[in-house]
CSV table of C-alpha atoms and ligand atoms in Angstrom, one decimal:
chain,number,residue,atom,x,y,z
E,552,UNK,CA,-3.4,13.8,14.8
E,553,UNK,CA,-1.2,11.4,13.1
E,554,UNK,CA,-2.0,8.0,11.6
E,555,UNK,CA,0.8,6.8,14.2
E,556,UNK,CA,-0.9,8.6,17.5
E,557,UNK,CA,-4.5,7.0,16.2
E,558,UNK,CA,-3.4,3.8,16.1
E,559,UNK,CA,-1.5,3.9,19.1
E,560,UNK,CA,-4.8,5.1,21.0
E,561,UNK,CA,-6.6,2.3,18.9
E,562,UNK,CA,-4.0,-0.3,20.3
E,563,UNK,CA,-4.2,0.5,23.7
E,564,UNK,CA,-8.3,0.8,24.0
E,565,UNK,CA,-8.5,-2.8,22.5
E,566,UNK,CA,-5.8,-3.9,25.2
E,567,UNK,CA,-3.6,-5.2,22.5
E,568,UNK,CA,-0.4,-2.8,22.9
E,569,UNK,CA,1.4,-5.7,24.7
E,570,UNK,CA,4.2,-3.0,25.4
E,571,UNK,CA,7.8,-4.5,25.0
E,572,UNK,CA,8.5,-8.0,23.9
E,573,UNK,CA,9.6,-9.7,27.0
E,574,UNK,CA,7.6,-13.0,27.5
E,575,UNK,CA,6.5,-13.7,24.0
E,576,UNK,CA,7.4,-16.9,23.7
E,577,UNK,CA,7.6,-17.5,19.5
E,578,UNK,CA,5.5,-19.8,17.2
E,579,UNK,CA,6.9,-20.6,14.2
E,580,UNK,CA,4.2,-21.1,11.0
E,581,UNK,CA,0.8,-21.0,10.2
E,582,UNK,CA,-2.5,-20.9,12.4
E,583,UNK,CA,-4.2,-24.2,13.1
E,584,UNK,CA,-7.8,-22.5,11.7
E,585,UNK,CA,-9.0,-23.4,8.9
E,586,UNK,CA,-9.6,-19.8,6.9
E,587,UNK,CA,-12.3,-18.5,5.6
E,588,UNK,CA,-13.4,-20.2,2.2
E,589,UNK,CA,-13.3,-17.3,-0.4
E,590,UNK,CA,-15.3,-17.7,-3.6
E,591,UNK,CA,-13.5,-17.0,-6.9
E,592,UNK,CA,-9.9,-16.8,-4.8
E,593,UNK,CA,-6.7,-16.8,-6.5
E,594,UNK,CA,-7.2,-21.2,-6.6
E,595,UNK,CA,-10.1,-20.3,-9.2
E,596,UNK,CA,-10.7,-16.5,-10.3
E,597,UNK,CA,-13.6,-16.3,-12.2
E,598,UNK,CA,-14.3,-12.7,-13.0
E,599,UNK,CA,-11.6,-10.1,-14.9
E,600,UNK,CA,-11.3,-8.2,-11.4
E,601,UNK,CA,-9.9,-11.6,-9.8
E,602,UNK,CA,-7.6,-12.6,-12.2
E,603,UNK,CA,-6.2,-9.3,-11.8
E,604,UNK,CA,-6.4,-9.5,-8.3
E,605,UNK,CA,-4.6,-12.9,-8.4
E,606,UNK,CA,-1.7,-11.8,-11.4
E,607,UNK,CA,-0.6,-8.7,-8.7
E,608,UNK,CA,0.8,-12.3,-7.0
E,609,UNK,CA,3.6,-11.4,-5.1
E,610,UNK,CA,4.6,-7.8,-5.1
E,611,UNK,CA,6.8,-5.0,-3.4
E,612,UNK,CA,6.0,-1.1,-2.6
E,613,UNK,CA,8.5,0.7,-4.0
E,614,UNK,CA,8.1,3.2,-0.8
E,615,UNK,CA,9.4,6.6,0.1
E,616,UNK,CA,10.5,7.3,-3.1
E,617,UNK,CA,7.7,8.9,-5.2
E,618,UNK,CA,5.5,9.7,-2.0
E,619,UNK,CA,8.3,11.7,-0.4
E,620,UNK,CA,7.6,15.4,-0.8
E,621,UNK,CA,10.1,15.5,-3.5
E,622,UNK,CA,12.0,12.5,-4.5
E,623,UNK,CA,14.8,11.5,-2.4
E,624,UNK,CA,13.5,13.8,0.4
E,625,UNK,CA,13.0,9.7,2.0
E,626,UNK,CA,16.7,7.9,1.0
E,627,UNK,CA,15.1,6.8,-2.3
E,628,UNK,CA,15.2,8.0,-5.4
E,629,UNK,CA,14.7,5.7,-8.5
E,630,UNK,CA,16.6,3.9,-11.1
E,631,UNK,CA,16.9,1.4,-13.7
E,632,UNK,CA,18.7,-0.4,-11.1
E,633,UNK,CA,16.1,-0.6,-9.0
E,634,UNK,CA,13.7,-1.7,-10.9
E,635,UNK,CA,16.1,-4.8,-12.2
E,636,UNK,CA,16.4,-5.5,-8.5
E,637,UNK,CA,12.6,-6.0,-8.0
E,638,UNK,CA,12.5,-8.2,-11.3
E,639,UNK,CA,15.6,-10.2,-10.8
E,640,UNK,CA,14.4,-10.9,-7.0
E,641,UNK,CA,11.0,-12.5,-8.2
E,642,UNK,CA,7.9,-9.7,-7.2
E,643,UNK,CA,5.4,-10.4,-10.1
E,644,UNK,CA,4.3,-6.5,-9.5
E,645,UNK,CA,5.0,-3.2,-7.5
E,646,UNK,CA,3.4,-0.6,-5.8
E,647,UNK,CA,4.2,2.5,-7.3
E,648,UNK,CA,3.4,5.4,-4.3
E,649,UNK,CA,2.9,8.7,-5.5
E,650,UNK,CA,2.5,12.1,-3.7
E,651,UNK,CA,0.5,13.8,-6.3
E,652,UNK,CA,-0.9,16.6,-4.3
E,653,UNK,CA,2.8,17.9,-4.3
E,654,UNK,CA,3.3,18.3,-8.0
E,655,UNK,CA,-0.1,20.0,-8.8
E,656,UNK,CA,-1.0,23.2,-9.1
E,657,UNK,CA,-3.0,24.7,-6.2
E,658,UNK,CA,-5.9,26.0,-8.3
E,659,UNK,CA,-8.0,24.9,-11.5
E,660,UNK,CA,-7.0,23.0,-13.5
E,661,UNK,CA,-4.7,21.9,-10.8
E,662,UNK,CA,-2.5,21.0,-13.9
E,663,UNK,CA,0.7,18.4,-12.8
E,664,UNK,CA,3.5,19.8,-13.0
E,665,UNK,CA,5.3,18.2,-16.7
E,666,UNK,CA,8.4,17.2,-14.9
E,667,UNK,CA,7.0,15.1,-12.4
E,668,UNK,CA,4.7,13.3,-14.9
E,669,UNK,CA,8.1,12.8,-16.8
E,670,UNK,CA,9.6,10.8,-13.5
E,671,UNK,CA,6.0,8.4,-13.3
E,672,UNK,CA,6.5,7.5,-16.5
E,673,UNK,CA,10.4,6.4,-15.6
E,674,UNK,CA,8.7,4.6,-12.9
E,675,UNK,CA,5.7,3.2,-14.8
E,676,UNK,CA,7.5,2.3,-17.7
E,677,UNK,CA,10.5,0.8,-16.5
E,678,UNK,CA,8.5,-1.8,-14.5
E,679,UNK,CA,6.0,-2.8,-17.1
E,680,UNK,CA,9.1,-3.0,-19.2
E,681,UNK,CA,10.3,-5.6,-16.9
E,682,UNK,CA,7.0,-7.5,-17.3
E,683,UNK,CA,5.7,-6.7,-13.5
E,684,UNK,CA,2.1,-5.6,-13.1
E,685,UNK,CA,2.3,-2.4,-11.5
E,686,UNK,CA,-0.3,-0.3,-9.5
E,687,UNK,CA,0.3,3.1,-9.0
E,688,UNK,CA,-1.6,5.0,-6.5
E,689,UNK,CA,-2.0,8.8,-5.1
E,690,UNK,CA,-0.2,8.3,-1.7
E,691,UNK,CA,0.0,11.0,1.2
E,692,UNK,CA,-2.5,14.1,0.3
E,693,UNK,CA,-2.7,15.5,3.8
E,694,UNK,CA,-4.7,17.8,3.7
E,695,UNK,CA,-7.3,15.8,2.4
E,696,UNK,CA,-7.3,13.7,5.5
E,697,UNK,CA,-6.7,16.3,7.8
E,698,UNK,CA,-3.5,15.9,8.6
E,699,UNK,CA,-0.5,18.7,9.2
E,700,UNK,CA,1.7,19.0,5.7
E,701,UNK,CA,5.6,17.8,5.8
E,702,UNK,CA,7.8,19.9,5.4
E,703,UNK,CA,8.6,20.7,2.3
E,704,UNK,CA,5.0,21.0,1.4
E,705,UNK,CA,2.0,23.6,0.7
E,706,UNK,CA,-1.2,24.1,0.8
E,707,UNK,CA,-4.2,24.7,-1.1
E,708,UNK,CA,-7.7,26.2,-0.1
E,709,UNK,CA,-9.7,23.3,1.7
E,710,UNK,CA,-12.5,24.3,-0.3
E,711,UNK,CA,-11.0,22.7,-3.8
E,712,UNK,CA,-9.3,19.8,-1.9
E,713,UNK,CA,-11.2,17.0,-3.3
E,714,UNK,CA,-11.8,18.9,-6.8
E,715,UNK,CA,-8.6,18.9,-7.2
E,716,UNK,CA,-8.2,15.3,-6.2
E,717,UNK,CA,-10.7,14.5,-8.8
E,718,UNK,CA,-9.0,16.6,-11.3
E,719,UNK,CA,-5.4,14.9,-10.7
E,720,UNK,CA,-6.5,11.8,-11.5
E,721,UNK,CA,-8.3,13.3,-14.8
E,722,UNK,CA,-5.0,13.6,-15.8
E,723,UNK,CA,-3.2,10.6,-14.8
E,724,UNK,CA,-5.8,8.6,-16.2
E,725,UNK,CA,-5.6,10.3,-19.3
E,726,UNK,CA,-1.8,10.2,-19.3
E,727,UNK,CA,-1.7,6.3,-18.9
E,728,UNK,CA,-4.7,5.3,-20.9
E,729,UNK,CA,-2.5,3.9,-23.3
E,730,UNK,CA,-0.8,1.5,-20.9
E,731,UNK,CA,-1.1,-2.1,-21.0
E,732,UNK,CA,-3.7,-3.7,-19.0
E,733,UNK,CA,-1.1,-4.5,-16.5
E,734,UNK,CA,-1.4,-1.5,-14.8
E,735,UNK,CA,-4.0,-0.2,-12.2
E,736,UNK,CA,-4.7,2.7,-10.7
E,737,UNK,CA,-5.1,2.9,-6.9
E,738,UNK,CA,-7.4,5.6,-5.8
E,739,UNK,CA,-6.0,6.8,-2.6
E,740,UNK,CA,-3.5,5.6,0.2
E,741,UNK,CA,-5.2,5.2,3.9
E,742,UNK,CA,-8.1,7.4,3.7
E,743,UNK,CA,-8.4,8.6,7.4
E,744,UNK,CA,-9.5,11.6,9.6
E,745,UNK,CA,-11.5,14.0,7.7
E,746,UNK,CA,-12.2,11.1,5.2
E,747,UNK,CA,-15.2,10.0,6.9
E,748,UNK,CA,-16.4,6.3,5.1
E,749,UNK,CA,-19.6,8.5,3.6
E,750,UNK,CA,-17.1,11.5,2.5
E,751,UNK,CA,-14.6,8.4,1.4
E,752,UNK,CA,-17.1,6.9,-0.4
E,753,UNK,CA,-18.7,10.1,-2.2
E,754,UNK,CA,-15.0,11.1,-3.6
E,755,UNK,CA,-14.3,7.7,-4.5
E,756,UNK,CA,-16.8,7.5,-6.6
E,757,UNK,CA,-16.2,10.9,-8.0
E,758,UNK,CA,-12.7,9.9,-8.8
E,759,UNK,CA,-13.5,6.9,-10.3
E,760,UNK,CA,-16.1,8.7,-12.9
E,761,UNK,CA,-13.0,10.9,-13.5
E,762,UNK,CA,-10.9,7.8,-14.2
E,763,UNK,CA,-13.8,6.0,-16.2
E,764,UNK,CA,-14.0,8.6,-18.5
E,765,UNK,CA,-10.6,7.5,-20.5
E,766,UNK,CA,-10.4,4.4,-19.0
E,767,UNK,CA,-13.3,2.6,-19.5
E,768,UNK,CA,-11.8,-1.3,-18.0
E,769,UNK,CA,-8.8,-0.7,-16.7
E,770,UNK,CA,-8.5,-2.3,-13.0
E,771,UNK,CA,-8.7,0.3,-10.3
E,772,UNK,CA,-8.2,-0.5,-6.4
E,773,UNK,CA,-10.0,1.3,-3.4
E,774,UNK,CA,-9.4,0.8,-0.2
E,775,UNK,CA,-12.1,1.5,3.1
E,776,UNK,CA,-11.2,4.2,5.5
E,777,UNK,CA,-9.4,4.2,8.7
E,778,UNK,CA,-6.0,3.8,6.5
E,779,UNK,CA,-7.2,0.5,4.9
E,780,UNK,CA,-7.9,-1.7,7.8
E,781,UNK,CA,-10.2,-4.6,6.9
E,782,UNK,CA,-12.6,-3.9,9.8
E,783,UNK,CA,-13.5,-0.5,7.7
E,784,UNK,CA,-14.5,-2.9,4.8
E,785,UNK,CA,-18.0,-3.0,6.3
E,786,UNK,CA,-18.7,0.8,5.5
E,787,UNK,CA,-17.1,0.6,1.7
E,788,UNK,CA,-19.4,1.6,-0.9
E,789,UNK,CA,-18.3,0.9,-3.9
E,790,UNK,CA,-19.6,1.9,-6.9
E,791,UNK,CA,-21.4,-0.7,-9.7
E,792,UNK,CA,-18.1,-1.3,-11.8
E,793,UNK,CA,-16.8,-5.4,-13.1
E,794,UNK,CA,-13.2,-3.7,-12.9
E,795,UNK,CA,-13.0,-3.0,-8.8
E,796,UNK,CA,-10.4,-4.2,-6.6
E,797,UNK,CA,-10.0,-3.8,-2.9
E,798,UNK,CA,-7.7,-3.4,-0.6
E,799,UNK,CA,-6.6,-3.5,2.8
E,800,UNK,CA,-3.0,-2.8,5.0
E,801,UNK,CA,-2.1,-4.8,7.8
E,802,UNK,CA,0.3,-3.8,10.2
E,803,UNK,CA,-0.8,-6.3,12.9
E,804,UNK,CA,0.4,-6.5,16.0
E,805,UNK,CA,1.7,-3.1,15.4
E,806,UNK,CA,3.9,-2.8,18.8
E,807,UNK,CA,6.1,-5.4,17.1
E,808,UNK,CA,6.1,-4.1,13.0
E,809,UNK,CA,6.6,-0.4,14.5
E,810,UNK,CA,9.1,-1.0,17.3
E,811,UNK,CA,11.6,2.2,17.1
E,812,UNK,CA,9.6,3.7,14.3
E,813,UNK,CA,9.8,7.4,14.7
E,814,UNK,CA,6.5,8.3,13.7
E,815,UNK,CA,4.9,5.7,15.6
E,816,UNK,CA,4.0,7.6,19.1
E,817,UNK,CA,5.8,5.9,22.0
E,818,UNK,CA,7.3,3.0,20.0
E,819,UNK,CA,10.5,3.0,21.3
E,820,UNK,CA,8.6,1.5,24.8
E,821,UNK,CA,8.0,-1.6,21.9
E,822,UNK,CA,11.8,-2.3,21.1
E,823,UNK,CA,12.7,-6.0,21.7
E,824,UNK,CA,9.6,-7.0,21.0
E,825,UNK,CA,9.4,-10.3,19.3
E,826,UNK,CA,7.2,-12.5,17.0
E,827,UNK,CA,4.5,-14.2,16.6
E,828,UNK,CA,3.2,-15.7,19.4
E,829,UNK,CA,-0.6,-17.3,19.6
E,830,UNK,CA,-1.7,-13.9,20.9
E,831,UNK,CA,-0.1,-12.4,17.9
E,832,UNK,CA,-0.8,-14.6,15.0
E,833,UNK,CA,-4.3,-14.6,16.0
E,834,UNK,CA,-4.4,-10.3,15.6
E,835,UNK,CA,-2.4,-10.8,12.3
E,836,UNK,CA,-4.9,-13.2,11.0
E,837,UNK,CA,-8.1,-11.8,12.5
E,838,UNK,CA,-8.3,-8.9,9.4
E,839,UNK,CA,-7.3,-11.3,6.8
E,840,UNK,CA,-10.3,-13.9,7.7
E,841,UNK,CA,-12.3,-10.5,7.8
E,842,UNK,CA,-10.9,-9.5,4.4
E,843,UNK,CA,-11.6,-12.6,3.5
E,844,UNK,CA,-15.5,-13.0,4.2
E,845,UNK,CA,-16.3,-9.4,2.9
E,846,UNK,CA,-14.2,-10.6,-0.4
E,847,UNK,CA,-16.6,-13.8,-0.8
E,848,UNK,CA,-20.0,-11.9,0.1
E,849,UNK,CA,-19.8,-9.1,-2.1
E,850,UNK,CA,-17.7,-11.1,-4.9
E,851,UNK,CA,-15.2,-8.3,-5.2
E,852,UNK,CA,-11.7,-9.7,-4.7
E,853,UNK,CA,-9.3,-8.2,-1.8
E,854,UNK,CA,-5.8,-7.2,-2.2
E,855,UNK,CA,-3.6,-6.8,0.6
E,856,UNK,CA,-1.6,-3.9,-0.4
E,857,UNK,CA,1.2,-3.4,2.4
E,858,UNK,CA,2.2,-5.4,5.5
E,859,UNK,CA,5.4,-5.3,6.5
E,860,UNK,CA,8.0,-4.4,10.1
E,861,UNK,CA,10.3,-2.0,10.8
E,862,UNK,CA,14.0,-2.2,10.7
E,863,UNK,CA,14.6,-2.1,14.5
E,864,UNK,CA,12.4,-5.1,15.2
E,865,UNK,CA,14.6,-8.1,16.1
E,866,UNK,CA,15.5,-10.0,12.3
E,867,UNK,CA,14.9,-13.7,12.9
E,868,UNK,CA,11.3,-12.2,14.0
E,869,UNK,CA,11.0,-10.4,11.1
E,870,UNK,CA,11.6,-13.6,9.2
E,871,UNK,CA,9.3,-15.5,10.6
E,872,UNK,CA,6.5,-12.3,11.0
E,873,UNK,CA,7.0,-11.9,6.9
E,874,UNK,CA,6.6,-15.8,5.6
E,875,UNK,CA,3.9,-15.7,8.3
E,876,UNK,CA,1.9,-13.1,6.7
E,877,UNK,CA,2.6,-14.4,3.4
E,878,UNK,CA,1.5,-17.3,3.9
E,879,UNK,CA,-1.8,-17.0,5.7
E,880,UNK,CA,-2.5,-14.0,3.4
E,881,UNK,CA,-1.7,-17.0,0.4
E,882,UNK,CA,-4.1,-19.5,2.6
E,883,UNK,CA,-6.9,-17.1,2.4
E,884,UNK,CA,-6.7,-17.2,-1.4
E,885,UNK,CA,-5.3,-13.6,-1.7
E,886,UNK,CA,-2.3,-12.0,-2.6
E,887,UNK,CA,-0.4,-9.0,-1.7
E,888,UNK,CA,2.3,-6.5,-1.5
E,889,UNK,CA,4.9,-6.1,1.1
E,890,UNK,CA,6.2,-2.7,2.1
E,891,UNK,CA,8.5,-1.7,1.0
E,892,UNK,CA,11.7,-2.5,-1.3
E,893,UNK,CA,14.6,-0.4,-0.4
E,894,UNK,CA,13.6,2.0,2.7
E,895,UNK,CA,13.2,1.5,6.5
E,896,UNK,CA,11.2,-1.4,6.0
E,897,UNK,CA,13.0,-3.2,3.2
E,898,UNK,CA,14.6,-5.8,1.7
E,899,UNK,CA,17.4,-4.4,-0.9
E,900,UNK,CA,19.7,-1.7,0.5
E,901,UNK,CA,20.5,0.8,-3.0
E,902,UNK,CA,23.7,2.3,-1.1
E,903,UNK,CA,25.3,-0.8,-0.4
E,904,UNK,CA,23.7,-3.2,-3.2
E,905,UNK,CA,23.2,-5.7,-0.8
E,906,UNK,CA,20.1,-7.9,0.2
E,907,UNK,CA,18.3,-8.7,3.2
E,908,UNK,CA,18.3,-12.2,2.2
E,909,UNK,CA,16.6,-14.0,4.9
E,910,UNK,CA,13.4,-11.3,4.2
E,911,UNK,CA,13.8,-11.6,0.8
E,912,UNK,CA,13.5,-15.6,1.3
E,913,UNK,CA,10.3,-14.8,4.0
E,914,UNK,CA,8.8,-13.3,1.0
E,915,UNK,CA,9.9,-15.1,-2.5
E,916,UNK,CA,11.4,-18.7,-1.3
E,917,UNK,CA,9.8,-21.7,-0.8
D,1905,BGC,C1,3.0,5.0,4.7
D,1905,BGC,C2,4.5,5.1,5.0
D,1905,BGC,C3,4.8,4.3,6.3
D,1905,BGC,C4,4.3,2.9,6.1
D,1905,BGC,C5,4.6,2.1,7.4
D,1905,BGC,C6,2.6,3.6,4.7
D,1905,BGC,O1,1.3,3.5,4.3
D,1905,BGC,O2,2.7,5.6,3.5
D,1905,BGC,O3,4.9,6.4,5.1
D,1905,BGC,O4,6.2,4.2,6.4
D,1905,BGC,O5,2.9,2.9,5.9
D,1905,BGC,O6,4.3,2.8,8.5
């Protein structure tokens, strides 16, 4: 089953699908709640792990690139250009998404192939060049969630799946040791399906031993199960280490970010829907006050990693959906990335070298 058919099931048990966007009458700004009080937010980070959490600021995926199963597979492939566009815009720091499990060989050592390291460091390099904080992450290994392959991609024993997981990041960690302290790692992308939160939390802790072992401070992120979503935060685990941050994704309300998506099941029944109603801006915000509580009670900050909507939702509601999530996101003392940069979902288009400039003011203006 896909992440796109779950969540679609998820939507229409809770009663939220909502269905097509006749009658949403739109509200323009933030909630009238007062959020959640976070301790050590991004107004006062006190431990290493905040600050970090804080200096990610404002940030952009730079999606379907890297984590297509071979680059440009997705409409992206990257450049120096690219990475200007992400610095001159104003992100403080990018998502780098990776799909490892495409590169490496299929038995032990499950060595990456040299090439493809060659290409991350392009990535990795050019953007800390550029002064962004980047955190690059392992990004659709489907098999280790269950899910069918894409095309394009093969398969490896079930029985070494998350060996090999553990041995990938062996490597990257030991290839990127030497970077600056700008960069994290990011565990694994929307852990879901077979990726129970005890199997989750088991592997994440494996991985991070293999990351510790040449890395002994460097920030790394995990995310709960159930693709990120902050009502998974209650079953994370995570393992006794100062240099943890979390994450979650936030696609909220979903019929509205994924109308006409193709890989969201039945979303063309969504298209005209519009944003944010009452209704609406209470299911955006409903995850980040939960976010926000599990952030202040175990001390651990939260970083919300991707929100974002589809190119076929209506564009003044994309506008007001994207400075709406970045500002209660902001309000709750936590920062973020927005997916993605130059894709489906973006905000710079590479063919034409134009802007989307009312998103890219949603996200960066005042
Ligand atoms: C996935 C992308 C997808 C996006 C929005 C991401 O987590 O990796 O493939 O386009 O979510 O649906």
């Amino acid at each position: 089953m896909s992440r796109w058919i779950a969540i679609g099931a998820l939507f229409v048990l809770a009663g939220c699908g909502g269905g097509g966007g006749g009658g949403n009458s739109a509200v323009v700004g933030a909630s009238n709640t007062t959020p959640p009080v976070v301790a050590g937010n991004c107004n006062a980070p006190a431990t290493d792990a905040q600050v970090m959490a804080c200096s990610l600021g404002r940030g952009v995926n730079l999606g379907n690139a890297l984590d297509s199963p071979q680059e440009g597979d997705w409409g992206v492939t990257l450049s120096d250009t690219l990475f200007d566009k992400i610095k001159e815009a104003g992100f403080d720091s990018a998502r780098l998404t990776v799909r490892w499990s495409n590169h490496a060989a299929a038995t032990s050592p499950y060595t990456i192939d040299p090439a493809f390291f060659q290409r991350v460091d392009f990535a990795v390099d050019g953007l800390l060049s550029r002064g962004l904080y980047v955190v690059l992450d392992m990004h659709h290994y489907r098999q280790l969630d269950g899910d069918t392959l894409d095309a394009g991609e093969f398969p490896v024993a079930d029985a070494v799946l998350e060996d090999r997981m553990v041995a990938m990041w062996q490597q990257i960690a030991e290839r990127y040791q030497g970077r600056s302290a700008k960069l994290a790692f990011e565990l694994y992308n929307e852990p879901h399906g077979r990726q129970t939160a005890a199997k989750w939390n088991a592997l994440a802790a494996r991985a991070l031993t293999a990351v510790r072992a040449s890395n002994p401070e460097r920030m790394v992120v995990i995310g709960p199960v159930q693709w990120n979503s902050a009502s998974a935060l209650s079953g994370l685990s995570l393992p006794a280490d100062s240099h943890l941050i979390a994450t979650i994704h936030n696609y909220e309300p979903f019929t509205f970010t994924h109308q006409g998506a193709s890989w969201a099941t039945g979303s063309s029944a969504w298209l005209g829907t519009v944003c944010c109603s009452a209704t609406q801006l209470a299911q955006m915000t409903a995850p980040l006050d939960v976010a926000a509580q599990w952030s202040s009670a175990q001390n651990v900050p939260v970083w919300v990693g991707e929100f974002g909507s589809y190119e076929q939702a209506p564009a003044a509601s994309r506008e007001i959906y994207t400075r709406t999530m970045r500002d209660e996101i902001e309000r709750r003392g936590m920062r973020w990335a927005y997916w993605e940069f130059a894709s489906g979902f973006g905000i710079y288009n590479p063919t034409t070298g134009q802007w989307k400039d009312g998103l890219r003011q949603a996200l960066l203006g005042q």
